[in-house]
PDB file of C-alpha atoms in Angstrom:
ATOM      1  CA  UNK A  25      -9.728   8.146  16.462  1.00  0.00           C
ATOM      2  CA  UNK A  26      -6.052   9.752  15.387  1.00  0.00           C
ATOM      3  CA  UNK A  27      -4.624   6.065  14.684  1.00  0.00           C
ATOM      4  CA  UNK A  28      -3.832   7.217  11.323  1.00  0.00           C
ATOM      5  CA  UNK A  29      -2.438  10.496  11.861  1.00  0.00           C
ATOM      6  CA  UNK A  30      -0.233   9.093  14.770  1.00  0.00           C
ATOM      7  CA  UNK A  31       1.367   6.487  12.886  1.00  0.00           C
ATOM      8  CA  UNK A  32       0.369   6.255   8.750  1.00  0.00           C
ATOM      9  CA  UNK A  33       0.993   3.424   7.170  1.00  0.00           C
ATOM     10  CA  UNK A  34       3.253   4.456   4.919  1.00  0.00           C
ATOM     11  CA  UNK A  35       5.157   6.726   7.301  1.00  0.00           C
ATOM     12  CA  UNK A  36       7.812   6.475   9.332  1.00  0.00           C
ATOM     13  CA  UNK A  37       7.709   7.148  13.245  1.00  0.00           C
ATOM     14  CA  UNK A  38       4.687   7.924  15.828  1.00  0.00           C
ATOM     15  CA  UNK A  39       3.551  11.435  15.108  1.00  0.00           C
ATOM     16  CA  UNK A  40       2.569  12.838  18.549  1.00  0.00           C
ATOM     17  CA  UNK A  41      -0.987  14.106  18.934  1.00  0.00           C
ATOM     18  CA  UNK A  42      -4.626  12.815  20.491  1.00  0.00           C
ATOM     19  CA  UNK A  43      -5.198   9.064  20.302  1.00  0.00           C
ATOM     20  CA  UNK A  44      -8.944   8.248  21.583  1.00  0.00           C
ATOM     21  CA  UNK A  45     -10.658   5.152  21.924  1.00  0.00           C
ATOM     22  CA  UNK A  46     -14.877   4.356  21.508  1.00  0.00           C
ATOM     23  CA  UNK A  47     -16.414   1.031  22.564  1.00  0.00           C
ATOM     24  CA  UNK A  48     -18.849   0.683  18.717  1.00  0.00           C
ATOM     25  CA  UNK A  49     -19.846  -2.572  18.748  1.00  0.00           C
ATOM     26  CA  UNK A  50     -20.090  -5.718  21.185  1.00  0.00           C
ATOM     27  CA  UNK A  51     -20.192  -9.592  19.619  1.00  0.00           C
ATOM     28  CA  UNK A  52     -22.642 -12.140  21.118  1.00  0.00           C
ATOM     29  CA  UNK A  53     -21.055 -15.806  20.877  1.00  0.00           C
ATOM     30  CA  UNK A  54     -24.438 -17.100  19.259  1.00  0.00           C
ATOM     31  CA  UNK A  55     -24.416 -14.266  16.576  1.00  0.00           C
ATOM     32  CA  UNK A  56     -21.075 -15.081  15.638  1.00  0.00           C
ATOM     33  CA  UNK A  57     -21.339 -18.702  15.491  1.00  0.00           C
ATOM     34  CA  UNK A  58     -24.456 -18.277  13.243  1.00  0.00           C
ATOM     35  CA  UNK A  59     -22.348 -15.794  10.652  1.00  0.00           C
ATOM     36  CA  UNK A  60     -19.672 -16.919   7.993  1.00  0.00           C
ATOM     37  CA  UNK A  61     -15.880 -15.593   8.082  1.00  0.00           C
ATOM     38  CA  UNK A  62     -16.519 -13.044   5.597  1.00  0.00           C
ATOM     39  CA  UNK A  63     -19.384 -11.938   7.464  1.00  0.00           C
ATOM     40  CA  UNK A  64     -17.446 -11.534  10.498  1.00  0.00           C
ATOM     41  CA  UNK A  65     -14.876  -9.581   8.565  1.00  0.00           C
ATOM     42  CA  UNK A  66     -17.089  -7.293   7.044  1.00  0.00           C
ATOM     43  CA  UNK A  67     -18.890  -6.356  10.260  1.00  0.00           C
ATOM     44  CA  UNK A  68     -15.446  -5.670  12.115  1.00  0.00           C
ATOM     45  CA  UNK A  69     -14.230  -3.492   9.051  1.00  0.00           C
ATOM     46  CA  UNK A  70     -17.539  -1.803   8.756  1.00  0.00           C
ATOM     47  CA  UNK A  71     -17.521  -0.605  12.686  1.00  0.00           C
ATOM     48  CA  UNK A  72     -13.847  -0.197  12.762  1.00  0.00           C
ATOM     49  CA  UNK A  73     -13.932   1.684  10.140  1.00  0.00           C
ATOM     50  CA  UNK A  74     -12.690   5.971  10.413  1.00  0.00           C
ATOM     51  CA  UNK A  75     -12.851   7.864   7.814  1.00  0.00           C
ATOM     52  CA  UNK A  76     -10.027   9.964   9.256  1.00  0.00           C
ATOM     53  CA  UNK A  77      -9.951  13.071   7.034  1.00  0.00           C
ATOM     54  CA  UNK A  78     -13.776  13.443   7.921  1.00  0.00           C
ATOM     55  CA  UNK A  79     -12.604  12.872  11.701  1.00  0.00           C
ATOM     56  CA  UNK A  80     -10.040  15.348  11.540  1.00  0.00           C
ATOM     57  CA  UNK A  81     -12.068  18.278  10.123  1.00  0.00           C
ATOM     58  CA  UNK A  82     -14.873  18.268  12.353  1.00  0.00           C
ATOM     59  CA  UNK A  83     -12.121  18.160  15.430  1.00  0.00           C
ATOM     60  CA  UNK A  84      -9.070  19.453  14.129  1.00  0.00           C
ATOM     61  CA  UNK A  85      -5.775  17.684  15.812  1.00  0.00           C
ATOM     62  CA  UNK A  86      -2.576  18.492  15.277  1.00  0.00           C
ATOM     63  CA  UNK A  87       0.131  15.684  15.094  1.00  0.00           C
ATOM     64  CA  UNK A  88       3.807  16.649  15.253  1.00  0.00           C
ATOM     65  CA  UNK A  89       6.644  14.054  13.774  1.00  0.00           C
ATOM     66  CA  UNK A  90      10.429  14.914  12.843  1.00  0.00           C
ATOM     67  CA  UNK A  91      10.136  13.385   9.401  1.00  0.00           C
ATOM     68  CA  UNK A  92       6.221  13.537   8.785  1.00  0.00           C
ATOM     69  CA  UNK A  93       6.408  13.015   4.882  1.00  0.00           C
ATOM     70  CA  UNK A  94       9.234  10.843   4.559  1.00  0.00           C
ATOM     71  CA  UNK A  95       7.643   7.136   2.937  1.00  0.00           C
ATOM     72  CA  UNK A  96       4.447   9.168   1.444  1.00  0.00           C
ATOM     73  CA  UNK A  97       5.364   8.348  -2.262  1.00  0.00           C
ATOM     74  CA  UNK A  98       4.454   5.102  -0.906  1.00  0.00           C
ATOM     75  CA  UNK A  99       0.323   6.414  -0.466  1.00  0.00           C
ATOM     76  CA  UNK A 100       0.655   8.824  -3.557  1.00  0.00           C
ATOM     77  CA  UNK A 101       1.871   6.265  -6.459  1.00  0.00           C
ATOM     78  CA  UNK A 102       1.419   8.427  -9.199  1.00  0.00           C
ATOM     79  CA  UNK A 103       2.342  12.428 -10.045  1.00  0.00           C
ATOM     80  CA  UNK A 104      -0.282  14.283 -11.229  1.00  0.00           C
ATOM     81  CA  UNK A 105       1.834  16.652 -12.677  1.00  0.00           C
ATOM     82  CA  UNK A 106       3.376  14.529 -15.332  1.00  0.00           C
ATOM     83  CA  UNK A 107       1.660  10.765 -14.714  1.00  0.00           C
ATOM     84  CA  UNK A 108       4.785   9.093 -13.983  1.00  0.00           C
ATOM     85  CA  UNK A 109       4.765   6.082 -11.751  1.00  0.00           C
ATOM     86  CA  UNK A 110       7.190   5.838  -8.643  1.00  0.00           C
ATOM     87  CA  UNK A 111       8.505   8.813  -9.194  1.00  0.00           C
ATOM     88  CA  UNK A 112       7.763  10.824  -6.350  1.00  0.00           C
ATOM     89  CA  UNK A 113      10.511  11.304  -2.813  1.00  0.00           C
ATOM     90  CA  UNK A 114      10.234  12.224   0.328  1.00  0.00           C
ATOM     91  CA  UNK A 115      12.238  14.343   3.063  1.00  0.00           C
ATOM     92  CA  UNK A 116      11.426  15.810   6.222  1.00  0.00           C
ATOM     93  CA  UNK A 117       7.902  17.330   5.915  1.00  0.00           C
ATOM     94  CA  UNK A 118       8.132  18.017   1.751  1.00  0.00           C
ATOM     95  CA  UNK A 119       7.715  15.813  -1.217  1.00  0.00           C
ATOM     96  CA  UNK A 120       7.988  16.092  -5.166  1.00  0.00           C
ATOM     97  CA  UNK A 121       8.677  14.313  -8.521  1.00  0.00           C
ATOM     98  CA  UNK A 122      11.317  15.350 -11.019  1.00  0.00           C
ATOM     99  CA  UNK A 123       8.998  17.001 -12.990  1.00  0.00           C
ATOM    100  CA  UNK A 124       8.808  19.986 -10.469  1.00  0.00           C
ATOM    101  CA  UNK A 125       6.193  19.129  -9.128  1.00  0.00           C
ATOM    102  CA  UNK A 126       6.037  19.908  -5.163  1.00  0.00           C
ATOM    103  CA  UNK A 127       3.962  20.091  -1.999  1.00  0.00           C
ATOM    104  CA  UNK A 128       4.461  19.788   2.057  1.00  0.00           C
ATOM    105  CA  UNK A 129       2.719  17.242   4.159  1.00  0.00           C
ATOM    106  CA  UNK A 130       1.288  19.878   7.009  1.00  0.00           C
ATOM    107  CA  UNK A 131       0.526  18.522  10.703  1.00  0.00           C
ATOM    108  CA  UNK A 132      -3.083  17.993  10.409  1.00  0.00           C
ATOM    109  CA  UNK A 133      -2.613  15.466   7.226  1.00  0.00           C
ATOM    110  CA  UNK A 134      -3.369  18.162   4.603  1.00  0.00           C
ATOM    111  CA  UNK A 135      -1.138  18.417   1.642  1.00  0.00           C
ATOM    112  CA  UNK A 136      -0.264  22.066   0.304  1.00  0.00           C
ATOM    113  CA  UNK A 137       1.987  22.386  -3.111  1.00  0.00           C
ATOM    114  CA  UNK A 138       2.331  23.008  -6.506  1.00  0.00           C
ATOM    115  CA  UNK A 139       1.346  20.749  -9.376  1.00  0.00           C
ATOM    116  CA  UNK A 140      -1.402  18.869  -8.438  1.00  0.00           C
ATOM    117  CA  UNK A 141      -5.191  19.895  -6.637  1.00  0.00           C
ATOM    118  CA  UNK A 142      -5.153  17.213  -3.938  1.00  0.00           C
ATOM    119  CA  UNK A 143      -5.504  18.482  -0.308  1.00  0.00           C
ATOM    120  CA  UNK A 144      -6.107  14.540   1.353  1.00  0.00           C
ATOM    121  CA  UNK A 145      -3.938  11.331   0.367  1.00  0.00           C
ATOM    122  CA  UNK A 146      -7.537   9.680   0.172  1.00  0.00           C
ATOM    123  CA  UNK A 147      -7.919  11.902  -2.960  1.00  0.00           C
ATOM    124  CA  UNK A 148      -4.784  11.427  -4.570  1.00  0.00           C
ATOM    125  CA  UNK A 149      -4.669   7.663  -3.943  1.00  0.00           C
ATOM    126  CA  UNK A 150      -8.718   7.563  -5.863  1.00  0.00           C
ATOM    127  CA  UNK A 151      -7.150   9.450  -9.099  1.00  0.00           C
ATOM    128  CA  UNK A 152      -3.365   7.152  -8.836  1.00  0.00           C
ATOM    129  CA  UNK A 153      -6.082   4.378  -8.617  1.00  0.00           C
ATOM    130  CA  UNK A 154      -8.240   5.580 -11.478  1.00  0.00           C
ATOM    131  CA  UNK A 155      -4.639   6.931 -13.352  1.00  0.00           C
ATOM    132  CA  UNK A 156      -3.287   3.295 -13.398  1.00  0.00           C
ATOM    133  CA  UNK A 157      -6.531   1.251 -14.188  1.00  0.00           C
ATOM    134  CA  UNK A 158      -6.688   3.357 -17.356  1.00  0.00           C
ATOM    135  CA  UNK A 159      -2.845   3.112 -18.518  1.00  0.00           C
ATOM    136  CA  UNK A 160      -2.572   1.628 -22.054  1.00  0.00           C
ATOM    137  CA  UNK A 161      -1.065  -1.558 -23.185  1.00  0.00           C
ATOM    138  CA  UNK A 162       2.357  -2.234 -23.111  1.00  0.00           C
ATOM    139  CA  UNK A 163       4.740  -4.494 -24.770  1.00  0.00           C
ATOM    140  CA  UNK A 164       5.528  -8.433 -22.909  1.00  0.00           C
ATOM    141  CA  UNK A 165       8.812  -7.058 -21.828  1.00  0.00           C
ATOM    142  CA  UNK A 166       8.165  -3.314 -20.722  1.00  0.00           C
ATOM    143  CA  UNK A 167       9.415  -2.790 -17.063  1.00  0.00           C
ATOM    144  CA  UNK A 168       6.219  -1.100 -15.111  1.00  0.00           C
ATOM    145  CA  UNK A 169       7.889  -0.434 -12.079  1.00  0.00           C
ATOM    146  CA  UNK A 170      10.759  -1.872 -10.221  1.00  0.00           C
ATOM    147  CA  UNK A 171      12.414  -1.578  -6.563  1.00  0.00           C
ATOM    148  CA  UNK A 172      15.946  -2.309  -5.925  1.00  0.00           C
ATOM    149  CA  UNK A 173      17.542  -4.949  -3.194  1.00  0.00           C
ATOM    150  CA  UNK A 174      14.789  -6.914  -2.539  1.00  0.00           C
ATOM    151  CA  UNK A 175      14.433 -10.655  -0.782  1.00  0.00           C
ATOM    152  CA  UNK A 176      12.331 -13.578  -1.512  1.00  0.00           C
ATOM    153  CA  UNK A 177      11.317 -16.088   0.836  1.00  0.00           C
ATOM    154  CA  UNK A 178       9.686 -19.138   0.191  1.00  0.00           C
ATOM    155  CA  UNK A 179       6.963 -19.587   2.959  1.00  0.00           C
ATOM    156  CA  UNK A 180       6.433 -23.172   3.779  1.00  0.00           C
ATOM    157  CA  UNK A 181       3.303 -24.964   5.243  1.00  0.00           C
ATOM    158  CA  UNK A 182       5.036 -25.391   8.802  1.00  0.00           C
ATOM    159  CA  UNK A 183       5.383 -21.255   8.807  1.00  0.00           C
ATOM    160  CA  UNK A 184       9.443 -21.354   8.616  1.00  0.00           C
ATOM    161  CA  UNK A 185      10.768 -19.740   5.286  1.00  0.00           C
ATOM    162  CA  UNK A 186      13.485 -19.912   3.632  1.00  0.00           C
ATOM    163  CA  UNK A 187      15.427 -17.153   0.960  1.00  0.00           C
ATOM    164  CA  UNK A 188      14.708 -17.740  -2.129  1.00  0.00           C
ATOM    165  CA  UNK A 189      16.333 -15.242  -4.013  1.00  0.00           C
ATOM    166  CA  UNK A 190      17.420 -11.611  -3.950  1.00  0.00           C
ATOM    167  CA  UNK A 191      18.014  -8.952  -6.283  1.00  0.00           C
ATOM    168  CA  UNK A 192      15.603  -5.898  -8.115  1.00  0.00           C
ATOM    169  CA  UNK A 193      12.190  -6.878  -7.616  1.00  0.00           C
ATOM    170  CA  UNK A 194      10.870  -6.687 -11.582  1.00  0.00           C
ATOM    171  CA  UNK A 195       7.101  -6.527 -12.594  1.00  0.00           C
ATOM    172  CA  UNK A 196       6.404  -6.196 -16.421  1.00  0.00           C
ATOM    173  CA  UNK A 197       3.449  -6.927 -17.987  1.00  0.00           C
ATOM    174  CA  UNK A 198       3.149 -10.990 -17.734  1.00  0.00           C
ATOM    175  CA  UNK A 199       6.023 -11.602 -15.029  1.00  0.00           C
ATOM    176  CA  UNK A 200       6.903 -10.543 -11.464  1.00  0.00           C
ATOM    177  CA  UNK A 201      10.646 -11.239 -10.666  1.00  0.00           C
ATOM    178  CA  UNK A 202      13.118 -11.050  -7.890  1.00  0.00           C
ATOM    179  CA  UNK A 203      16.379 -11.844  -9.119  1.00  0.00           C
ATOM    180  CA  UNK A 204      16.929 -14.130 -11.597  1.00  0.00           C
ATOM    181  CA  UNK A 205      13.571 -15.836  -9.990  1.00  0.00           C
ATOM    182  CA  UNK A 206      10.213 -15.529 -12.123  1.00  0.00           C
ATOM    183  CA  UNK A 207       6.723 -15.720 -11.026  1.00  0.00           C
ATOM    184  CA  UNK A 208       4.361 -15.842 -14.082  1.00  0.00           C
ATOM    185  CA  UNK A 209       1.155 -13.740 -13.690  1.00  0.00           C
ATOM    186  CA  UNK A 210      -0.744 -16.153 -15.307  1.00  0.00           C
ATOM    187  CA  UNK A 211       0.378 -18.781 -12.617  1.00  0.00           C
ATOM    188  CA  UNK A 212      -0.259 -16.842  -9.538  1.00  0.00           C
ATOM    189  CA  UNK A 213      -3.494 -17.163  -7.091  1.00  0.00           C
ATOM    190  CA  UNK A 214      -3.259 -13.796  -4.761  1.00  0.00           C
ATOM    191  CA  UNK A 215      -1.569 -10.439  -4.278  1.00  0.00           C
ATOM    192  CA  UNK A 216      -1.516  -9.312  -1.236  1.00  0.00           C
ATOM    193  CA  UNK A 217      -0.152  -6.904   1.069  1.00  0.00           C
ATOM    194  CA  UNK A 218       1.116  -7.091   4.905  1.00  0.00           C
ATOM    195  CA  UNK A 219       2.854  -4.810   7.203  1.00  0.00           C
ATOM    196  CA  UNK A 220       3.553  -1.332   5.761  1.00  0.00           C
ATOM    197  CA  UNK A 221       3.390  -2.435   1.970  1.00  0.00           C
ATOM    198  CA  UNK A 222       5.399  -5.407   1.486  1.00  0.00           C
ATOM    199  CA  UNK A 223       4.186  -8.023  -1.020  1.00  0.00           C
ATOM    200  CA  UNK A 224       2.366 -12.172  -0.425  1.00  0.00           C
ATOM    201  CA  UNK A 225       2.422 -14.286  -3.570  1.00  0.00           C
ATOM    202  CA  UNK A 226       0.316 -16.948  -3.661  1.00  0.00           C
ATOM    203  CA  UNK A 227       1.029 -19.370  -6.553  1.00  0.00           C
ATOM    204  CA  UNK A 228      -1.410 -21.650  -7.601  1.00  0.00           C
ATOM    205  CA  UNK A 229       0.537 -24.608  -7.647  1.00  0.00           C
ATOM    206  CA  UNK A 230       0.619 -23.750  -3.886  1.00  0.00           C
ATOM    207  CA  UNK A 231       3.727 -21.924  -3.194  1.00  0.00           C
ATOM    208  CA  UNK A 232       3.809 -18.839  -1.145  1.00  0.00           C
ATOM    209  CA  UNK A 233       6.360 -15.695  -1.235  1.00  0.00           C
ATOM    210  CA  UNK A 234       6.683 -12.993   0.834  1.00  0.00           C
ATOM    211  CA  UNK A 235       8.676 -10.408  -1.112  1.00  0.00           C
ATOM    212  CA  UNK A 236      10.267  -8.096   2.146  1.00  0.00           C
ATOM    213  CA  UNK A 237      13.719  -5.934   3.177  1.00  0.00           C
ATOM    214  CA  UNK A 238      12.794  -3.630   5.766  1.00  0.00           C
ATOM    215  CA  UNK A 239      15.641  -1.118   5.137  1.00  0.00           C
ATOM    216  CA  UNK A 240      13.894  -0.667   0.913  1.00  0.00           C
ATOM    217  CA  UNK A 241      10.546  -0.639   1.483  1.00  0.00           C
ATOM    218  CA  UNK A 242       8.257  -0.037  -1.467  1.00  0.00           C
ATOM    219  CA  UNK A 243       4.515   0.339  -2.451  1.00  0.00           C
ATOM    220  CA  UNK A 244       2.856  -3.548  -2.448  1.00  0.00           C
ATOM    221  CA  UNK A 245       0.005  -1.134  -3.407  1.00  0.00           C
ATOM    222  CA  UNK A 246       1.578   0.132  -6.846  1.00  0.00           C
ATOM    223  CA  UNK A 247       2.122  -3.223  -7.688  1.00  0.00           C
ATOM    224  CA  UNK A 248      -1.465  -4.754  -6.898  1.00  0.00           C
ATOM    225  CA  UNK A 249      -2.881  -2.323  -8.852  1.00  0.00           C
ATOM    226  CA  UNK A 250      -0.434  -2.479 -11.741  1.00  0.00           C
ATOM    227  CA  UNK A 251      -1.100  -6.358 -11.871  1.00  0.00           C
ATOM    228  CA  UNK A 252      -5.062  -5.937 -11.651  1.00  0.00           C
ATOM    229  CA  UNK A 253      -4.710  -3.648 -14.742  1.00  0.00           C
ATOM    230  CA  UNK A 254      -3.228  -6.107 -16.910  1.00  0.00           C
ATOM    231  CA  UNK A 255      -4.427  -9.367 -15.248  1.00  0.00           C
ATOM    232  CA  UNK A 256      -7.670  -8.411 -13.773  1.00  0.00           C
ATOM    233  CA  UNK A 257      -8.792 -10.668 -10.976  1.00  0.00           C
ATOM    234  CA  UNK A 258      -5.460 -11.898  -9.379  1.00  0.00           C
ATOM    235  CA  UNK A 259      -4.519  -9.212  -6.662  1.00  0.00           C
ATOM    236  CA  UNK A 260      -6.881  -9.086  -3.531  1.00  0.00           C
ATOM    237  CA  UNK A 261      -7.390  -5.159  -3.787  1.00  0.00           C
TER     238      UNK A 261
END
């Protein structure tokens, strides 16, 4: 309990608070043996599960970082204010879109502004969610969203990589692109997302990308959900 608060995925930094631990659940060798994978999966997300909003108001705890906002546009996608995509920054403990729009992320997780109704990122990430699944159709070539100085790397079946390409990562309607490399929609198996947001391609002629730069990070989750609007079924959501 606190693991979010003390170190958000999208954040940057351990926020200092109270990090507590509960035994939920022991695993008997012959239960698991009889169970499938995604049985296994589903029991360890169900009991490790927090919903930590819920957590947090029925034992308020305060958690104190230099920077606590900075990276949150990567959890909010979307301004409520004016529905623009990628639009919002971050510094210190505030955050806003060019539209005016403007709020402070506070020490117990609760957001506090102007221009939108949201007090949890749980709620603003449902109606980004809901926002994007709903956006209208666009032309072949219309840029969606795009993040600058990027890297490619081929993953190969031995687990060494290899750069593939660098550049503005790209996603229109039909394409995702790093550089002057394209990865057709229409071609690719899985979206998914590892570490705090980056992107895994999985093409189905069995190539696999890892789109990654550490110093730009961006939201693997804009994209996912930008691609399951207009290819339904390809990104693991």
């Amino acid at each position: 309990h606190g693991g979010y608060f003390s170190s958000p995925r999208w954040g940057k930094g351990i926020r200092k608070g109270q990090l507590t631990l509960e035994l939920v659940n022991t695993y008997e060798p012959q239960t698991l043996r009889s169970m499938k994978g995604e049985e296994i999966t589903a029991m360890l997300n169900r009991d490790i599960y927090v919903d930590a909003y819920a957590d947090n108001a029925e034992n308020p705890i305060a958690f104190y970082g230099k920077k606590p906002a900075e990276g949150i546009e990567h959890a909010l996608l979307a301004c409520p204010r004016c529905g623009a995509l990628n639009s919002i920054s971050s510094q210190s403990s505030h955050f806003g879109c060019h539209c005016g729009m403007n709020g402070r992320y506070d020490e117990y997780g609760l957001l506090r502004g102007v221009g939108f109704s949201f007090s949890t990122i749980t709620q603003w990430s449902a109606w980004a969610a809901e926002h994007i699944a709903t956006l209208p159709e666009t032309e072949e070539n219309t840029i969606l969203c795009h993040d600058e100085d990027q890297v490619l790397r081929e993953i190969y079946p031995d687990h060494t990589a290899k750069v593939a390409d660098t550049g503005t990562l790209i996603l229109t309607r039909d394409v995702l692109s790093v550089g002057s490399t394209h990865l057709p929609l229409d071609e690719m198996e899985t979206l998914d997302i590892i570490g705090h947001g980056f992107l895994l391609v999985n093409m189905r002629d069995g190539r696999y990308y890892e789109i990654k730069n550490k110093k730009h990070r961006y939201s693997g989750r804009l994209y996912q959900l930008l691609t399951e609007r207009y290819h339904p079924g390809i990104a693991n959501l």
